[in-house]
Short mmCIF file of C-alpha atoms in Angstrom, two decimals:
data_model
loop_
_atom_site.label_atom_id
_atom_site.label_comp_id
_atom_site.label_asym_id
_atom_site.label_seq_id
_atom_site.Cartn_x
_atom_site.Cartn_y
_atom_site.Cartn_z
CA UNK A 1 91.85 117.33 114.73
CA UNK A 2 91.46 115.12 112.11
CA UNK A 3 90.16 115.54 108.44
CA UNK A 4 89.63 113.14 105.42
CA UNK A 5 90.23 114.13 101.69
CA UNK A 6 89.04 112.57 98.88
CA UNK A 7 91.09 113.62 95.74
CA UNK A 8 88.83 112.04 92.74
CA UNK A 9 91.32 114.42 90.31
CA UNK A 10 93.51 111.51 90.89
CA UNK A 11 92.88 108.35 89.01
CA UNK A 12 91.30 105.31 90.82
CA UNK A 13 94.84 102.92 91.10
CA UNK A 14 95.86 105.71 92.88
CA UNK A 15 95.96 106.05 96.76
CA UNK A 16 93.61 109.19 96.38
CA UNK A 17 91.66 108.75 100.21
CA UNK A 18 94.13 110.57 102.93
CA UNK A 19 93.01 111.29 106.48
CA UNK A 20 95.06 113.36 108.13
CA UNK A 21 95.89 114.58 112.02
CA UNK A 22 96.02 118.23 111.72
CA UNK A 23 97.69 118.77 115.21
CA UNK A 24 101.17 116.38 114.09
CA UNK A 25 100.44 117.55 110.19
CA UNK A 26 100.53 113.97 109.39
CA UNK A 27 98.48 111.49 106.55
CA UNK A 28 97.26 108.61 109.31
CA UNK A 29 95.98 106.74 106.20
CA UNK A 30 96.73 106.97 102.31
CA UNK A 31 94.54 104.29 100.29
CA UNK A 32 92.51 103.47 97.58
CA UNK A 33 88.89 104.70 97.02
CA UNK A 34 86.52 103.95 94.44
CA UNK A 35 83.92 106.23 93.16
CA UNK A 36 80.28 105.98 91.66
CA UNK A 37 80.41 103.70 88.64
CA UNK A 38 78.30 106.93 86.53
CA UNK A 39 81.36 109.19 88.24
CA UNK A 40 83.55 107.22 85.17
CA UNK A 41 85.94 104.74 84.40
CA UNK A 42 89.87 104.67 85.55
CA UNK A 43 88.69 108.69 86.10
CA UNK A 44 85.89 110.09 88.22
CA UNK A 45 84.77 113.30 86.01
CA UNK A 46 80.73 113.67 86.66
CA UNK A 47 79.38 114.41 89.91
CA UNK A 48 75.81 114.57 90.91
CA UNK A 49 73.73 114.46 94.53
CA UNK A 50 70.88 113.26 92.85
CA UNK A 51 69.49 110.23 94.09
CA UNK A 52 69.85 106.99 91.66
CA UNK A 53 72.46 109.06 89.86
CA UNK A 54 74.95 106.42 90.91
CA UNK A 55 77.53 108.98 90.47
CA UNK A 56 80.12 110.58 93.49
CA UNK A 57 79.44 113.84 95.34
CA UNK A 58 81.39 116.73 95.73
CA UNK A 59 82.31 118.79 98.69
CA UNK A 60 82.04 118.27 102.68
CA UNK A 61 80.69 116.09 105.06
CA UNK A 62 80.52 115.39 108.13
CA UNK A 63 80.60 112.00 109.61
CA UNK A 64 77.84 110.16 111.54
CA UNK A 65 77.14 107.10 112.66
CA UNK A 66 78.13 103.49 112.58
CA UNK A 67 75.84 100.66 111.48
CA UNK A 68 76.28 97.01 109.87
CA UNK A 69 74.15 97.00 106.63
CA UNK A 70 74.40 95.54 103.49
CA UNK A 71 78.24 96.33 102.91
CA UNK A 72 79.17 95.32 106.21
CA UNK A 73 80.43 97.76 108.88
CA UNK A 74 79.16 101.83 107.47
CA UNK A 75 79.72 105.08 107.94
CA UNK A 76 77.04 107.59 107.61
CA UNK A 77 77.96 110.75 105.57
CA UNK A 78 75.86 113.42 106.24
CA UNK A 79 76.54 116.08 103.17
CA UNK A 80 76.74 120.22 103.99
CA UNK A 81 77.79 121.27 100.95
CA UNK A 82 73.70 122.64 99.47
CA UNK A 83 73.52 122.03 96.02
CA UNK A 84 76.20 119.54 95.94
CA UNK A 85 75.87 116.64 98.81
CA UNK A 86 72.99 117.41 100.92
CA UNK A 87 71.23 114.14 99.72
CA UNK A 88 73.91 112.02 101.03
CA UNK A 89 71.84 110.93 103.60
CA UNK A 90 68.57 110.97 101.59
CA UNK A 91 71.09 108.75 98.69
CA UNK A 92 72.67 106.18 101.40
CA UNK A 93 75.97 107.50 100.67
CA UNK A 94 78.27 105.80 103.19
CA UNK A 95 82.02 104.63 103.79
CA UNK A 96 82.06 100.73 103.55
CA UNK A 97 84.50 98.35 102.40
CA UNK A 98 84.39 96.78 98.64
CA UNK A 99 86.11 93.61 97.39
CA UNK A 100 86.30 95.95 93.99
CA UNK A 101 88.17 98.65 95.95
CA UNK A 102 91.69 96.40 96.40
CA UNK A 103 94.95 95.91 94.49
CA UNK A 104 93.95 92.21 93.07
CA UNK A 105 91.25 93.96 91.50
CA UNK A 106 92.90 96.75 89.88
CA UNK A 107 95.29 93.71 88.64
CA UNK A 108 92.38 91.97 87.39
CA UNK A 109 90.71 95.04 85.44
CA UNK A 110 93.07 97.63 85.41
CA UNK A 111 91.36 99.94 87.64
CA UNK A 112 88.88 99.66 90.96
CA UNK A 113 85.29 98.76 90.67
CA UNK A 114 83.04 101.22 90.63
CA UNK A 115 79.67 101.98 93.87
CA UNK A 116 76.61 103.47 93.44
CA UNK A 117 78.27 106.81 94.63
CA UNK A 118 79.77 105.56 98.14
CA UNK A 119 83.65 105.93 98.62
CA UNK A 120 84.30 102.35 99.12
CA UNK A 121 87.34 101.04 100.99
CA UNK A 122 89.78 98.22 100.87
CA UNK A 123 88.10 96.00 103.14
CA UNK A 124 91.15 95.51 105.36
CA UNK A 125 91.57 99.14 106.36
CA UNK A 126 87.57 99.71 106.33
CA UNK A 127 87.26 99.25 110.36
CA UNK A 128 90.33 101.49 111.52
CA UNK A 129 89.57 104.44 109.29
CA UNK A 130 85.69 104.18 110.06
CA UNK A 131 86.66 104.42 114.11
CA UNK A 132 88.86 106.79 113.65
CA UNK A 133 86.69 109.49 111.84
CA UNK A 134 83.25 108.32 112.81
CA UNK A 135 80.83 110.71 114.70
CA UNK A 136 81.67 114.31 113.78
CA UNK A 137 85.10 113.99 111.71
CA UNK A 138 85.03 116.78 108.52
CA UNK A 139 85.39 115.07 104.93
CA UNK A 140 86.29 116.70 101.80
CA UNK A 141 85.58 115.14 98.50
CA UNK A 142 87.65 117.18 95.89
CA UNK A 143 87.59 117.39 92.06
CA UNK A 144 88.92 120.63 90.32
CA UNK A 145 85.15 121.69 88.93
CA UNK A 146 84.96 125.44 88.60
CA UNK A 147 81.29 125.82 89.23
CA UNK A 148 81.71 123.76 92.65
CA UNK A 149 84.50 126.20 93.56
CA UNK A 150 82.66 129.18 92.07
CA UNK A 151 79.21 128.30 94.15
CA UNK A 152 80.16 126.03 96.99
CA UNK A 153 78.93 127.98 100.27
CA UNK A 154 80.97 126.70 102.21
CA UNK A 155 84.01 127.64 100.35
CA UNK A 156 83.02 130.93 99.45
CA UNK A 157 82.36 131.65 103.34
CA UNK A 158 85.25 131.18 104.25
CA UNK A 159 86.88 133.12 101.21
CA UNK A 160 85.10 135.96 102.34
CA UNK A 161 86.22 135.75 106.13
CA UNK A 162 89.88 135.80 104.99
CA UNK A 163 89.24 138.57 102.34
CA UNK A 164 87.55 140.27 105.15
CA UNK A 165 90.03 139.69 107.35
CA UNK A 166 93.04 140.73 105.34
CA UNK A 167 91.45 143.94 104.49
CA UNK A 168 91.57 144.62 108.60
#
């Protein structure tokens, strides 16, 4: 019932992070998000599921687990997008809170600091979104890259189906 989508076409003093209940077609959340610090600057435009890239991932997840680690309270990603995220786990991508991912920062520096590939929250917001999605929630971290949306699997499934499905 719920989903989470990352729009990194957006720049990052933008609220670009919405999760959203899909049975009252409402945004529960709309914040800030900051991306891998090899992803870019004010604009995420690289995107890589190599590990040490430092850089975001594209595509979907699906949440996992809680834990306290290094960033505080996490969120495992696990990545099922092949080719694109399936090292998420392998990478220790993970939702956690930031002190670089607020407004005083983007005040400070003109735009959000930048992870090591994680989509970091405002710390304030970190807990409520995490136990809201955590354990089996779908994520979608979107750029418009052609070759993601010419090749993703799991996109082009589901293109078929309908195409399929029209044609009946």
């Amino acid at each position: 019932d719920i989903i989470t989508i990352i729009d990194y076409s957006k720049s990052s003093v933008e609220k670009r992070f919405y999760v959203i209940d899909l049975k009252s077609e409402s945004i529960l959340y709309k914040t800030l998000v900051a991306h891998g610090k090899n992803s870019g600057d004010l604009f995420a435009n690289r995107f890589s599921n190599k590990t040490q890239s430092h850089q975001t991932a594209l595509g979907f997840y699906v949440t996992g687990k809680t834990y306290i680690g290094s960033q505080g309270y996490s969120l495992q990603m696990h990545g099922v997008d092949t080719g694109y995220n399936e090292n998420a786990a392998k990478r220790a991508i993970v939702i956690h809170g930031a002190r670089y991912a607020t407004v005083q920062y983007i005040k400070l520096y003109g735009r959000l600091g930048r992870s090591f590939g994680c989509p970091a929250l405002p710390p304030e917001i970190t807990t409520p979104i995490i136990d809201l999605i955590k354990e089996g929630s779908l994520i979608f971290s979107y750029y418009p890259d052609k070759e993601y949306f010419a090749s993703s699997r799991i996109l082009n499934f589901y293109q078929a189906a309908n195409l399929h499905n029209a044609a009946l």
